[in-house]
XYZ file of C-alpha atoms in Angstrom:
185
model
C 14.788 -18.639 89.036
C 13.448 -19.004 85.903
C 10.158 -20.620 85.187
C 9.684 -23.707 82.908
C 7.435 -21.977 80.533
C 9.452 -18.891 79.949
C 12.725 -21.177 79.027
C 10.117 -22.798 76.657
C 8.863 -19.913 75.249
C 12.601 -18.504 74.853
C 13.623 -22.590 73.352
C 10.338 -22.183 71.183
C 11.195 -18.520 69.954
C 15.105 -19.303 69.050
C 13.841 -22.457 66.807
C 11.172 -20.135 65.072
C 13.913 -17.679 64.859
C 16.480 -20.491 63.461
C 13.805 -22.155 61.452
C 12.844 -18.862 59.712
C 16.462 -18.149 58.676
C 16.961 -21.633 57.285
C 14.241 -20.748 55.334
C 15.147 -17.193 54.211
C 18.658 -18.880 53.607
C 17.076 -21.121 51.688
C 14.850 -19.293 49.732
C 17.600 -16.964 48.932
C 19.393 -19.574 47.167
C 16.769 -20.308 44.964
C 15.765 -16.467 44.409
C 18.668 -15.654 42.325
C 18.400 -18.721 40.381
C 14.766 -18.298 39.599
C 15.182 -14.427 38.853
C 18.103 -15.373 36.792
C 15.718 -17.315 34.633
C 12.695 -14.956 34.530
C 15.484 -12.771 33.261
C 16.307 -14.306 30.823
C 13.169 -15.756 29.421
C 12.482 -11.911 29.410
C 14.865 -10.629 27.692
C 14.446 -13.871 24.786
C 10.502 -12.391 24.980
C 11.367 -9.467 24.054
C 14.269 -9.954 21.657
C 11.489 -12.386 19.430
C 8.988 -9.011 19.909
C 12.003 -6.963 18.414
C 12.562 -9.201 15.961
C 8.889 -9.535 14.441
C 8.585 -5.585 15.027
C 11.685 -5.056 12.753
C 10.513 -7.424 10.431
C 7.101 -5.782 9.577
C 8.774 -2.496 9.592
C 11.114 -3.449 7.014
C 7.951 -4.886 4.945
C 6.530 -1.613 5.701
C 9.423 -0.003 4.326
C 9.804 -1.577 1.040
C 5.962 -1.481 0.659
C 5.881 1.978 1.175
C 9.747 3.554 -0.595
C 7.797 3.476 -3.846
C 4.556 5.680 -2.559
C 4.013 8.890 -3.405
C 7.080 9.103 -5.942
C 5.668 6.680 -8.743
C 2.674 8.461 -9.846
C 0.525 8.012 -13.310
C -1.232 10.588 -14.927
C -3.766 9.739 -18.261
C -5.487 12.433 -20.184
C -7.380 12.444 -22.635
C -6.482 14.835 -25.972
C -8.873 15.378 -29.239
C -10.000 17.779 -31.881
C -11.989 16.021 -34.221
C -15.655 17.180 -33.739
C -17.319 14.453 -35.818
C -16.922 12.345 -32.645
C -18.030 12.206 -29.205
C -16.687 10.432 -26.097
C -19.455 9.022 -24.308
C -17.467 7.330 -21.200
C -13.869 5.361 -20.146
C -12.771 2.706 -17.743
C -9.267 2.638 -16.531
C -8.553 -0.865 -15.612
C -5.227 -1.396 -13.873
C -4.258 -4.861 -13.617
C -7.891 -6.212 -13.503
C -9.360 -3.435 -10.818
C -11.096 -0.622 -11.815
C -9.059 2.513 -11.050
C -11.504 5.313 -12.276
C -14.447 5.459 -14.576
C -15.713 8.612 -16.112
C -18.862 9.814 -17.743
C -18.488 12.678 -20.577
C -21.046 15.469 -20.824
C -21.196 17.728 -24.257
C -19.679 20.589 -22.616
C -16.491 18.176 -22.051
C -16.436 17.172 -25.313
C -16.545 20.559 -26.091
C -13.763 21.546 -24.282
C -11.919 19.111 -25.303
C -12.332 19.835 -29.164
C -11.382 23.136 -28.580
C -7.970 22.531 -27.049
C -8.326 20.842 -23.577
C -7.246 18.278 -21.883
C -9.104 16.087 -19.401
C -7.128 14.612 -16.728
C -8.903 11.057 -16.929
C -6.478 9.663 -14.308
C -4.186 10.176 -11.774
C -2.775 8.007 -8.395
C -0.249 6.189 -7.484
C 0.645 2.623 -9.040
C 3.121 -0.091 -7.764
C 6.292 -0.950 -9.585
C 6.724 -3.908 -12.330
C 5.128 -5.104 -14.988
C 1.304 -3.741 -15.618
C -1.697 -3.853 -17.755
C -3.381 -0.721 -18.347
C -6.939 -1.350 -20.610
C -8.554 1.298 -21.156
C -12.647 0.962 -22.165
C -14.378 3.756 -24.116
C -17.310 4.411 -25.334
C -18.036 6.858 -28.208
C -20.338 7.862 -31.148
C -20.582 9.699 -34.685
C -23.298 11.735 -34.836
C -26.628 9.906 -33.996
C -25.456 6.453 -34.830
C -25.401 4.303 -32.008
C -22.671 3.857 -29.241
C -19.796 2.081 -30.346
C -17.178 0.025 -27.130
C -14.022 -0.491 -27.645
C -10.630 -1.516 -25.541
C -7.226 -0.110 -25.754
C -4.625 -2.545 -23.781
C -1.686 -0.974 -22.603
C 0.918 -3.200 -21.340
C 3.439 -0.557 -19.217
C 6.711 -1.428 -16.956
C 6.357 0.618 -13.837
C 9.869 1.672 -11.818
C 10.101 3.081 -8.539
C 10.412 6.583 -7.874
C 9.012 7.700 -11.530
C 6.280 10.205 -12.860
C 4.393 8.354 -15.894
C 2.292 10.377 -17.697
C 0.364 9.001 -20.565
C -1.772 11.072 -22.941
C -4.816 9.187 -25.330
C -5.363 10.981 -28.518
C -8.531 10.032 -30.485
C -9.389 10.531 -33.617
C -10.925 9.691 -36.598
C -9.472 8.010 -39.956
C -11.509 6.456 -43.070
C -14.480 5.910 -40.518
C -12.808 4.072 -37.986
C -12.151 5.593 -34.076
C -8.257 5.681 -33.865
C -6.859 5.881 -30.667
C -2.907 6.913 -30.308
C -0.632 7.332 -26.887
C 2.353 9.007 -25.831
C 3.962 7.927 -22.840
C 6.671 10.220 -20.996
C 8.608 9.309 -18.034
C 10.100 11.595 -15.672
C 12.677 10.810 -12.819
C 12.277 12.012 -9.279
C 15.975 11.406 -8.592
């Protein structure tokens, strides 16, 4: 015969047992569902993180196609040994892209046939403003400033090189340029 207690125990073990698979049955229902949507706020997660990536990649990308193909190159030519250079700016666009200070054995060189290589880097496509501020004397007389502007259309994948050629006419400094393009394609 079976006691009271162990038919309650058994009575009390088969409802945990039926209660627990309601719940897993429940709880299985909503699993799918809920994984379903974790899913697929995922996968939108990471399609918005793909999208931003690919965006900033491109911007990379068209920052970037015209570097280290479009270069510019300024030197500086002359041969008239009444003159000396004293310094230049190279302004590109309102910033300061080199500055240079000439010593007498530069201007030397220079008289006798040299070049100096006042500038080279790379420079962004369009339109540009190239101004150019030198300094220069006669002799003893006192430094004399002046500005050459250079207005210059810059397009990608190019070489620019640009040559400054001083000298001097019925006592005035006269500065001429060359420019020369070159293609990379």
């Amino acid at each position: 015969m079976r006691s009271i207690s162990s038919v309650s125990k058994k009575t009390v073990l088969s409802l945990a047992a039926l209660l627990i698979l309601l719940l897993c049955a429940a709880s299985y229902a909503e699993g799918p569902q809920e994984n379903e949507k974790y899913v697929r706020e995922l996968i939108i997660r990471l399609n918005n993180n793909y999208i931003q990536l690919d965006r900033a990649l491109k911007d990379l990308d068209d920052t970037v196609r015209d570097f280290p193909n479009t270069n510019i190159y300024i030197s500086v030519l002359k041969r008239d040994r009444a003159i000396e250079l004293i310094s230049m700016e190279v302004w590109g666009n309102d910033e300061l892209l080199k500055s240079h200070i000439y010593a007498p054995l530069e201007n030397s060189a220079i008289e006798a046939g040299g070049r100096h290589e006042l500038f080279s880097g790379e420079i962004r496509r369009g339109n540009q403003v190239l101004k150019i501020i030198y300094h220069w004397r006669e002799g003893n007389a006192p430094p004399q400033k002046e500005v050459l502007v250079l207005p210059i259309t810059i397009s990608a994948a190019k070489s620019y090189v640009i040559e400054l050629f001083f000298e001097k006419k019925k006592d005035k400094l006269v500065v001429s340029h060359t420019q020369l393009d070159f293609s990379s394609r």
